[in-house]
Short mmCIF file of C-alpha atoms and ligand atoms in Angstrom, two decimals:
data_model
loop_
_atom_site.label_atom_id
_atom_site.label_comp_id
_atom_site.label_asym_id
_atom_site.label_seq_id
_atom_site.Cartn_x
_atom_site.Cartn_y
_atom_site.Cartn_z
CA UNK A 4 -0.11 0.43 -0.01
CA UNK A 5 0.72 3.17 -0.74
CA UNK A 6 -0.43 5.30 2.17
CA UNK A 7 -0.58 8.69 1.93
CA UNK A 8 2.36 8.48 -0.40
CA UNK A 9 0.89 9.98 -4.03
CA UNK A 10 2.64 7.01 -5.96
CA UNK A 11 5.69 3.96 -4.75
CA UNK A 12 8.46 5.95 -6.39
CA UNK A 13 8.95 8.57 -3.66
CA UNK A 14 7.07 6.02 -0.89
CA UNK A 15 10.47 3.49 -2.40
CA UNK A 16 12.07 6.72 -2.60
CA UNK A 17 12.02 8.13 1.77
CA UNK A 18 11.35 4.30 2.78
CA UNK A 19 15.51 4.59 2.29
CA UNK A 20 16.94 5.00 5.88
CA UNK A 21 14.72 1.90 6.57
CA UNK A 22 15.98 -0.53 3.93
CA UNK A 23 19.24 0.13 5.08
CA UNK A 24 18.28 -1.00 8.80
CA UNK A 25 16.14 -3.97 7.23
CA UNK A 26 19.63 -4.97 5.17
CA UNK A 27 21.19 -5.32 7.89
CA UNK A 28 18.73 -6.51 10.97
CA UNK A 29 20.47 -10.48 12.06
CA UNK A 30 22.93 -10.11 10.20
CA UNK A 31 25.26 -6.59 11.71
CA UNK A 32 26.18 -6.79 15.42
CA UNK A 33 27.55 -3.00 16.15
CA UNK A 34 27.95 -3.86 19.76
CA UNK A 35 30.68 -6.85 18.48
CA UNK A 36 31.96 -5.51 15.64
CA UNK A 37 30.68 -8.46 13.47
CA UNK A 38 28.75 -9.21 10.09
CA UNK A 39 26.98 -12.68 9.07
CA UNK A 40 25.91 -13.26 6.03
CA UNK A 41 24.27 -16.96 6.68
CA UNK A 42 23.54 -17.81 3.05
CA UNK A 43 27.01 -17.94 2.52
CA UNK A 44 28.41 -19.27 5.39
CA UNK A 45 29.31 -22.68 3.39
CA UNK A 46 30.72 -20.99 0.90
CA UNK A 47 33.34 -17.89 2.34
CA UNK A 48 36.82 -19.54 2.27
CA UNK A 49 35.85 -20.30 -0.50
CA UNK A 50 34.93 -17.22 -1.88
CA UNK A 51 38.39 -15.37 0.03
CA UNK A 52 40.67 -17.84 -1.78
CA UNK A 53 38.88 -17.61 -5.41
CA UNK A 54 40.95 -15.89 -8.59
CA UNK A 55 39.40 -12.98 -9.35
CA UNK A 56 35.99 -11.55 -8.86
CA UNK A 57 33.19 -10.95 -11.35
CA UNK A 58 30.34 -9.29 -9.91
CA UNK A 59 27.87 -9.02 -13.24
CA UNK A 60 23.79 -7.13 -13.51
CA UNK A 61 21.85 -4.98 -15.44
CA UNK A 62 20.63 -0.96 -15.45
CA UNK A 63 20.12 -0.33 -11.28
CA UNK A 64 21.33 -3.45 -9.92
CA UNK A 65 24.68 -3.07 -12.10
CA UNK A 66 25.65 0.95 -11.06
CA UNK A 67 25.17 -1.38 -7.37
CA UNK A 68 28.37 -2.64 -8.18
CA UNK A 69 29.92 -0.40 -9.78
CA UNK A 70 29.07 2.05 -6.02
CA UNK A 71 30.36 -1.08 -4.25
CA UNK A 72 33.48 -2.41 -5.86
CA UNK A 73 36.04 0.22 -4.89
CA UNK A 74 35.58 -0.90 -0.96
CA UNK A 75 35.69 -5.18 -1.99
CA UNK A 76 38.59 -5.27 -3.96
CA UNK A 77 39.88 -2.77 -0.39
CA UNK A 78 38.31 -5.37 2.03
CA UNK A 79 39.57 -7.96 -0.26
CA UNK A 80 42.65 -7.66 -1.77
CA UNK A 81 41.19 -9.69 -4.77
CA UNK A 82 40.71 -8.16 -8.44
CA UNK A 83 37.44 -7.03 -8.70
CA UNK A 84 35.81 -6.67 -13.10
CA UNK A 85 31.72 -5.31 -13.39
CA UNK A 86 30.83 -5.99 -16.29
CA UNK A 87 27.18 -5.46 -17.76
CA UNK A 88 25.60 -8.99 -18.16
CA UNK A 89 24.89 -8.69 -21.59
CA UNK A 90 27.95 -7.39 -22.43
CA UNK A 91 29.37 -10.12 -20.97
CA UNK A 92 28.15 -12.78 -22.60
CA UNK A 93 27.99 -10.74 -25.97
CA UNK A 94 32.11 -10.26 -25.77
CA UNK A 95 32.14 -14.67 -23.55
CA UNK A 96 33.72 -12.62 -21.20
CA UNK A 97 36.92 -14.96 -19.58
CA UNK A 98 35.61 -17.29 -16.67
CA UNK A 99 37.87 -19.56 -14.45
CA UNK A 100 36.98 -22.22 -12.40
CA UNK A 101 38.07 -20.69 -9.36
CA UNK A 102 36.44 -17.22 -10.34
CA UNK A 103 33.50 -16.57 -7.60
CA UNK A 104 30.46 -14.81 -10.58
CA UNK A 105 28.25 -12.69 -8.64
CA UNK A 106 24.49 -11.73 -10.47
CA UNK A 107 23.46 -8.44 -9.17
CA UNK A 108 19.57 -8.55 -9.61
CA UNK A 109 16.09 -6.45 -7.96
CA UNK A 110 13.57 -9.65 -9.12
CA UNK A 111 16.76 -12.41 -10.04
CA UNK A 112 14.36 -12.68 -13.11
CA UNK A 113 15.99 -10.16 -15.68
CA UNK A 114 16.82 -12.64 -18.95
CA UNK A 115 20.34 -10.58 -20.16
CA UNK A 116 21.73 -11.79 -15.88
CA UNK A 117 19.59 -15.25 -16.09
CA UNK A 118 21.53 -15.85 -20.03
CA UNK A 119 24.75 -15.19 -17.72
CA UNK A 120 24.29 -17.26 -15.24
CA UNK A 121 23.62 -19.51 -17.51
CA UNK A 122 26.78 -19.14 -19.58
CA UNK A 123 28.54 -18.88 -16.08
CA UNK A 124 27.48 -21.83 -14.71
CA UNK A 125 29.10 -24.54 -17.78
CA UNK A 126 32.10 -22.66 -16.39
CA UNK A 127 32.81 -25.13 -13.40
CA UNK A 128 33.23 -21.31 -10.70
CA UNK A 129 31.59 -20.86 -7.65
CA UNK A 130 27.93 -18.78 -8.29
CA UNK A 131 26.36 -16.40 -6.58
CA UNK A 132 23.45 -14.74 -5.64
CA UNK A 133 22.16 -10.85 -4.46
CA UNK A 134 18.60 -11.25 -5.48
CA UNK A 135 15.06 -8.93 -3.33
CA UNK A 136 12.89 -11.80 -4.79
CA UNK A 137 13.50 -15.17 -2.61
CA UNK A 138 12.21 -18.51 -5.00
CA UNK A 139 13.65 -16.62 -7.94
CA UNK A 140 15.44 -17.86 -10.92
CA UNK A 141 18.07 -16.18 -10.13
CA UNK A 142 18.01 -17.79 -5.68
CA UNK A 143 17.98 -20.74 -7.52
CA UNK A 144 20.30 -21.33 -9.74
CA UNK A 145 23.25 -20.34 -7.83
CA UNK A 146 25.18 -22.03 -5.07
CA UNK A 147 24.61 -19.70 -2.19
CA UNK A 148 23.01 -16.05 -2.38
CA UNK A 149 21.67 -13.24 -0.25
CA UNK A 150 19.05 -11.75 0.08
CA UNK A 151 18.17 -7.97 -0.18
CA UNK A 152 15.47 -7.25 1.84
CA UNK A 153 14.09 -4.80 0.91
CA UNK A 154 10.40 -6.02 0.38
CA UNK A 155 9.03 -5.70 -2.91
CA UNK A 156 9.10 -2.83 -4.85
CA UNK A 157 6.17 -1.96 -6.92
CA UNK A 158 7.91 1.22 -8.36
CA UNK A 159 8.64 1.27 -11.87
CA UNK A 160 12.09 1.92 -11.38
CA UNK A 161 14.59 0.77 -8.80
CA UNK A 162 14.98 3.21 -6.14
CA UNK A 163 15.35 1.63 -2.81
CA UNK A 164 16.04 -1.68 -3.46
CA UNK A 165 19.62 0.43 -5.14
CA UNK A 166 20.55 1.61 -2.11
CA UNK A 167 19.70 -2.52 -0.67
CA UNK A 168 22.25 -3.47 -2.89
CA UNK A 169 24.66 -1.85 -2.39
CA UNK A 170 24.43 -2.09 1.47
CA UNK A 171 24.40 -6.07 0.69
CA UNK A 172 27.59 -5.81 -1.37
CA UNK A 173 29.46 -3.10 1.26
CA UNK A 174 28.43 -6.34 4.05
CA UNK A 175 30.14 -8.65 1.39
CA UNK A 176 32.86 -6.26 1.36
CA UNK A 177 33.51 -5.87 5.27
CA UNK A 178 32.75 -10.22 6.15
CA UNK A 179 35.18 -10.92 3.30
CA UNK A 180 37.99 -8.83 5.23
CA UNK A 181 37.26 -10.45 9.26
CA UNK A 182 40.89 -11.87 10.30
CA UNK A 183 42.67 -10.35 8.86
CA UNK A 184 43.87 -7.50 11.54
CA UNK A 185 45.62 -5.02 8.58
CA UNK A 186 41.72 -4.15 7.95
CA UNK A 187 39.63 -3.91 10.95
CA UNK A 188 40.35 -0.58 12.07
CA UNK A 189 38.18 0.80 8.26
CA UNK A 190 36.35 -2.00 8.51
CA UNK A 191 35.44 -0.96 12.41
CA UNK A 192 34.77 2.60 10.78
CA UNK A 193 32.77 1.89 8.20
CA UNK A 194 30.17 -0.24 10.86
CA UNK A 195 30.02 2.26 13.05
CA UNK A 196 28.77 5.00 9.91
CA UNK A 197 26.86 1.89 8.76
CA UNK A 198 25.33 2.34 12.03
CA UNK A 199 24.23 6.43 11.93
CA UNK A 200 23.41 5.60 8.00
CA UNK A 201 19.61 5.24 8.81
CA UNK A 202 19.43 8.55 10.28
CA UNK A 203 21.42 10.38 7.95
CA UNK A 204 19.28 9.23 5.54
CA UNK A 205 16.55 10.75 6.76
CA UNK A 206 17.79 14.12 6.81
CA UNK A 207 18.34 13.11 3.45
CA UNK A 208 15.75 13.39 2.52
CA UNK A 209 15.58 17.45 3.70
CA UNK A 210 16.10 17.80 0.74
CA UNK A 211 12.71 17.49 -1.67
CA UNK A 212 12.77 20.86 -1.77
CA UNK A 213 15.64 21.86 -2.95
CA UNK A 214 15.31 19.37 -5.71
CA UNK A 215 12.51 20.25 -6.31
CA UNK A 216 13.15 24.02 -6.71
CA UNK A 217 16.26 22.35 -8.96
CA UNK A 218 13.10 20.12 -10.97
CA UNK A 219 11.38 24.17 -11.87
CA UNK A 220 14.91 24.23 -13.40
CA UNK A 221 15.61 21.32 -14.98
CA UNK A 222 12.39 20.43 -16.83
CA UNK A 223 11.75 22.09 -20.05
CA UNK A 224 15.30 21.58 -20.57
CA UNK A 225 16.84 19.08 -22.79
CA UNK A 226 19.62 17.36 -21.50
CA UNK A 227 21.77 16.93 -18.25
CA UNK A 228 25.18 17.03 -17.46
CA UNK A 229 26.70 14.78 -14.41
CA UNK A 230 29.27 13.45 -13.38
CA UNK A 231 31.36 12.66 -10.22
CA UNK A 232 34.62 10.51 -9.96
CA UNK A 233 35.46 7.76 -6.99
CA UNK A 234 33.12 5.93 -5.00
CA UNK A 235 29.96 8.47 -6.50
CA UNK A 236 30.89 7.83 -9.64
CA UNK A 237 28.38 4.78 -9.57
CA UNK A 238 25.49 7.43 -7.95
CA UNK A 239 26.07 10.09 -11.61
CA UNK A 240 25.16 6.87 -13.84
CA UNK A 241 22.47 5.75 -11.36
CA UNK A 242 20.95 9.62 -10.91
CA UNK A 243 21.23 9.90 -15.28
CA UNK A 244 19.42 6.56 -15.82
CA UNK A 245 16.42 7.99 -13.05
CA UNK A 246 16.07 11.00 -15.07
CA UNK A 247 15.48 9.09 -18.73
CA UNK A 248 13.34 6.67 -16.98
CA UNK A 249 11.01 8.46 -15.02
CA UNK A 250 11.86 12.03 -16.46
CA UNK A 251 12.51 11.12 -19.73
CA UNK A 252 14.77 13.57 -19.52
CA UNK A 253 18.53 12.55 -21.82
CA UNK A 254 21.34 12.56 -19.06
CA UNK A 255 24.50 10.96 -19.28
CA UNK A 256 26.66 10.51 -16.00
CA UNK A 257 30.14 10.69 -16.06
CA UNK A 258 33.67 10.26 -14.74
CA UNK A 259 34.78 13.99 -13.56
CA UNK A 260 37.52 12.57 -15.06
CA UNK A 261 36.34 12.32 -18.19
CA UNK A 262 35.78 16.59 -18.46
CA UNK A 263 39.19 17.59 -20.05
CA UNK A 264 39.02 14.52 -22.32
CA UNK A 265 35.38 15.53 -24.28
CA UNK A 266 32.84 16.88 -22.87
CA UNK A 267 34.56 19.89 -21.44
CA UNK A 268 33.22 21.60 -24.71
CA UNK A 269 29.81 21.18 -23.84
CA UNK A 270 30.06 23.34 -20.73
CA UNK A 271 28.38 26.64 -21.77
CA UNK A 272 26.17 29.13 -20.22
CA UNK A 273 22.83 27.18 -19.44
CA UNK A 274 23.41 23.74 -19.96
CA UNK A 275 23.01 21.95 -16.82
CA UNK A 276 25.44 19.69 -14.81
CA UNK A 277 25.59 18.02 -11.89
CA UNK A 278 28.70 17.26 -9.71
CA UNK A 279 29.23 15.76 -7.03
CA UNK A 280 32.08 16.39 -4.14
CA UNK A 281 33.51 14.90 -1.46
CA UNK A 282 36.05 14.66 0.68
CA UNK A 283 37.86 11.58 0.03
CA UNK A 284 40.65 11.30 -2.60
CA UNK A 285 39.18 13.03 -4.79
CA UNK A 286 38.87 16.44 -2.99
CA UNK A 287 41.10 18.11 -4.76
CA UNK A 288 40.49 17.12 -8.69
CA UNK A 289 37.35 17.45 -8.04
CA UNK A 290 37.29 21.01 -6.93
CA UNK A 291 39.64 21.81 -9.76
CA UNK A 292 36.76 20.05 -12.44
CA UNK A 293 34.68 23.21 -10.93
CA UNK A 294 36.44 25.20 -10.44
CA UNK A 295 37.58 25.06 -15.33
CA UNK A 296 33.06 23.96 -15.67
CA UNK A 297 32.92 27.50 -13.83
CA UNK A 298 35.66 29.13 -15.49
CA UNK A 299 33.53 28.67 -18.53
CA UNK A 300 29.63 29.80 -17.42
CA UNK A 301 29.36 26.72 -15.63
CA UNK A 302 26.00 26.43 -13.62
CA UNK A 303 26.27 23.61 -12.15
CA UNK A 304 24.34 22.17 -9.28
CA UNK A 305 25.93 20.88 -6.71
CA UNK A 306 26.18 17.02 -3.44
CA UNK A 307 28.61 17.65 -1.39
CA UNK A 308 29.36 16.89 2.42
CA UNK A 309 28.13 19.01 4.98
CA UNK A 310 31.36 20.79 5.97
CA UNK A 311 32.52 21.95 1.92
CA UNK A 312 29.83 24.28 2.27
CA UNK A 313 31.66 27.89 2.47
CA UNK A 314 34.57 25.61 -0.24
CA UNK A 315 31.98 25.84 -2.80
CA UNK A 316 29.34 28.82 -2.41
CA UNK A 317 31.15 30.55 -3.99
CA UNK A 318 31.10 27.88 -7.50
CA UNK A 319 26.97 27.86 -7.49
CA UNK A 320 23.88 28.42 -6.17
CA UNK A 321 22.41 25.25 -5.59
CA UNK A 322 24.27 23.14 -2.95
CA UNK A 323 23.19 20.33 -2.02
CA UNK A 324 24.05 19.43 1.43
CA UNK A 325 25.18 16.01 2.99
CA UNK A 326 25.59 14.71 6.30
CA UNK A 327 29.11 13.86 7.33
CA UNK A 328 30.14 9.51 7.07
CA UNK A 329 33.51 7.90 5.29
CA UNK A 330 34.04 7.74 2.31
CA UNK A 331 32.72 4.48 1.16
CA UNK A 332 29.55 5.43 2.54
CA UNK A 333 29.15 8.39 0.94
CA UNK A 334 27.22 7.35 -2.15
CA UNK A 335 24.57 6.03 -0.22
CA UNK A 336 23.74 9.59 0.66
CA UNK A 337 24.15 11.21 -2.04
CA UNK A 338 21.70 9.47 -4.62
CA UNK A 339 18.78 10.59 -2.76
CA UNK A 340 19.17 14.04 -3.63
CA UNK A 341 19.09 12.09 -7.74
CA UNK A 342 16.36 9.94 -7.50
CA UNK A 343 14.13 13.17 -6.13
CA UNK A 344 15.95 15.43 -8.50
CA UNK A 345 14.76 12.12 -11.15
CA UNK A 346 10.59 12.09 -9.85
CA UNK A 347 9.96 15.69 -9.02
CA UNK A 348 11.23 16.49 -13.46
CA UNK A 349 9.10 13.68 -13.64
CA UNK A 350 6.51 15.21 -12.44
CA UNK A 351 6.68 18.22 -13.73
CA UNK A 352 7.02 17.10 -16.51
CA UNK A 353 3.17 15.00 -16.28
CA UNK A 354 5.01 11.68 -16.53
CA UNK A 355 3.90 8.97 -15.25
CA UNK A 356 6.06 7.50 -12.05
CA UNK A 357 2.97 5.82 -10.43
CA UNK A 358 3.93 2.33 -13.04
CA UNK A 359 3.99 -0.28 -11.27
CA UNK A 360 6.57 -3.22 -11.84
CA UNK A 361 5.52 -6.22 -12.50
CA UNK A 362 6.25 -9.10 -11.05
CA UNK A 363 7.30 -12.15 -12.46
CA UNK A 364 3.92 -15.07 -11.99
CA UNK A 365 6.98 -17.42 -10.61
CA UNK A 366 9.41 -14.99 -8.46
CA UNK A 367 7.07 -16.86 -5.31
CA UNK A 368 8.55 -20.67 -6.27
CA UNK A 369 10.03 -21.84 -2.97
C1 LIG B 416 15.91 0.79 -13.40
C2 LIG B 416 15.78 -0.08 -13.46
C3 LIG B 416 16.90 -0.86 -14.23
C4 LIG B 416 16.97 -2.31 -13.28
C5 LIG B 416 17.23 -3.42 -14.66
C6 LIG B 416 17.65 -4.63 -13.29
O1 LIG B 416 15.57 1.44 -12.42
O2 LIG B 416 15.16 -0.50 -12.31
O3 LIG B 416 17.64 -0.76 -14.07
O4 LIG B 416 17.42 -2.18 -12.48
O5 LIG B 416 16.09 -3.92 -15.70
O6 LIG B 416 16.85 -5.65 -13.36
P1 LIG B 416 17.11 -6.10 -11.47
O7 LIG B 416 17.37 -5.60 -11.06
O8 LIG B 416 15.51 -6.83 -11.33
O9 LIG B 416 18.16 -7.66 -12.88
#
C-alpha cells in the first residue's frame, strides 16, 4: 500500500532509512562489531581463496555493483571486475574455475542476467546471487547468495533496491576482510558509520524542497550532464538513468576525470549540470573540475559534504549538502537527492511515475 504517498516511487525513496535497517537486521552486530551473512557461510572460505570476483547485473543493479567495487577490492585484496550482464555474454567474457561470479538482480528474473548465469554455469565457477526476490530463478540457480530484504519494490524505477544492493555489497566486503588485522580499523570505522546511516538518510531526504526548486529549473531542458569520480561515480550513472527512465529527460553521467577529454566542450551557460564533490581522495581533482566548469560559464548543482560549503558556495547557487559519513558510504546519501530530482522533474513534466513493476509469476516459487 502506498498510504498517503502519491506514488510508489516516492514512497520507496522515503523508505530508504528503513531499508538499511532491514538489510542489516540479524546480520550486523554493532556491539560486537561483526557481520554474518548466513547465505554465504558454507562458501566464504572458497570466496576468500578465489582468484577474482566478477560482478554482473543490468541497469540499477549494475550501478550498485560499481558503487561497491572499490570497497570490495580494498577489503578483499582480490581483483574485482564489474560488467553489464548482456555485454559480458556478447563478448564471451573470460571466466575461470577459481573465479567467483556474483549476479545482482532485484527481481532475480532479468533475462540478460539469467543468460550470463547460464553462460557462467558452464565454466564451473562458484555462482553467488544477490536478489530481492525469494524463490526467483537467480536465487535458485546459484550456489549461494544474499537476500536483499528490501521488501517488495512496486515502483517501476529501482530506488530502495539500489540502496539495499549497495548495502549488501558493503557487508559482503566487510565479511571478506574478517580475520585480517590490517583491515580491522577500516572495518570498525565502516560499521560504526553504517549504524548512523538510516538517520542520515532521513536527514538527506529533507533536501526535497531544494530538489523541487532545481527540478523547476530542469523541467524544460533537453539534457543534463552529471559528473563524479571515485566512490560517487556509480551515482551519476544511476541519477542519469533515473532522469531518462522516469522523467524522459536525456542525462549522461560521466567520470569527472573524463571532463577534459571531450565533454568540457558542452559546458556553456545554461547547460544543466550536476557535480558530486566529496572530501575524499578525489577532492582536489573534483575542485579543479568545478573551477574549470564555472570559469567557462557553467552553473552546476553541487552535491557535497556539509563541511565543504564554505569552499563551494562561491561556485554554485545550488548546493545540496550531505551529512558526514565515511568515504565508501557517501554514495548511499548522495543517491537520495538524485532520486528526488528525477522524481520531481518527472512530476513537473507530467510523466507517469505511477507505473508499477510487473512481478513475474514464478518469483514466488520456493
Ligand atoms: C532502473 C531499473 C532497471 C533495473 C534492471 C535490472 O530503475 O529498474 O534498470 O535495474 O532492469 O533489473 P533487476 O535488478 O531486476 O535485474
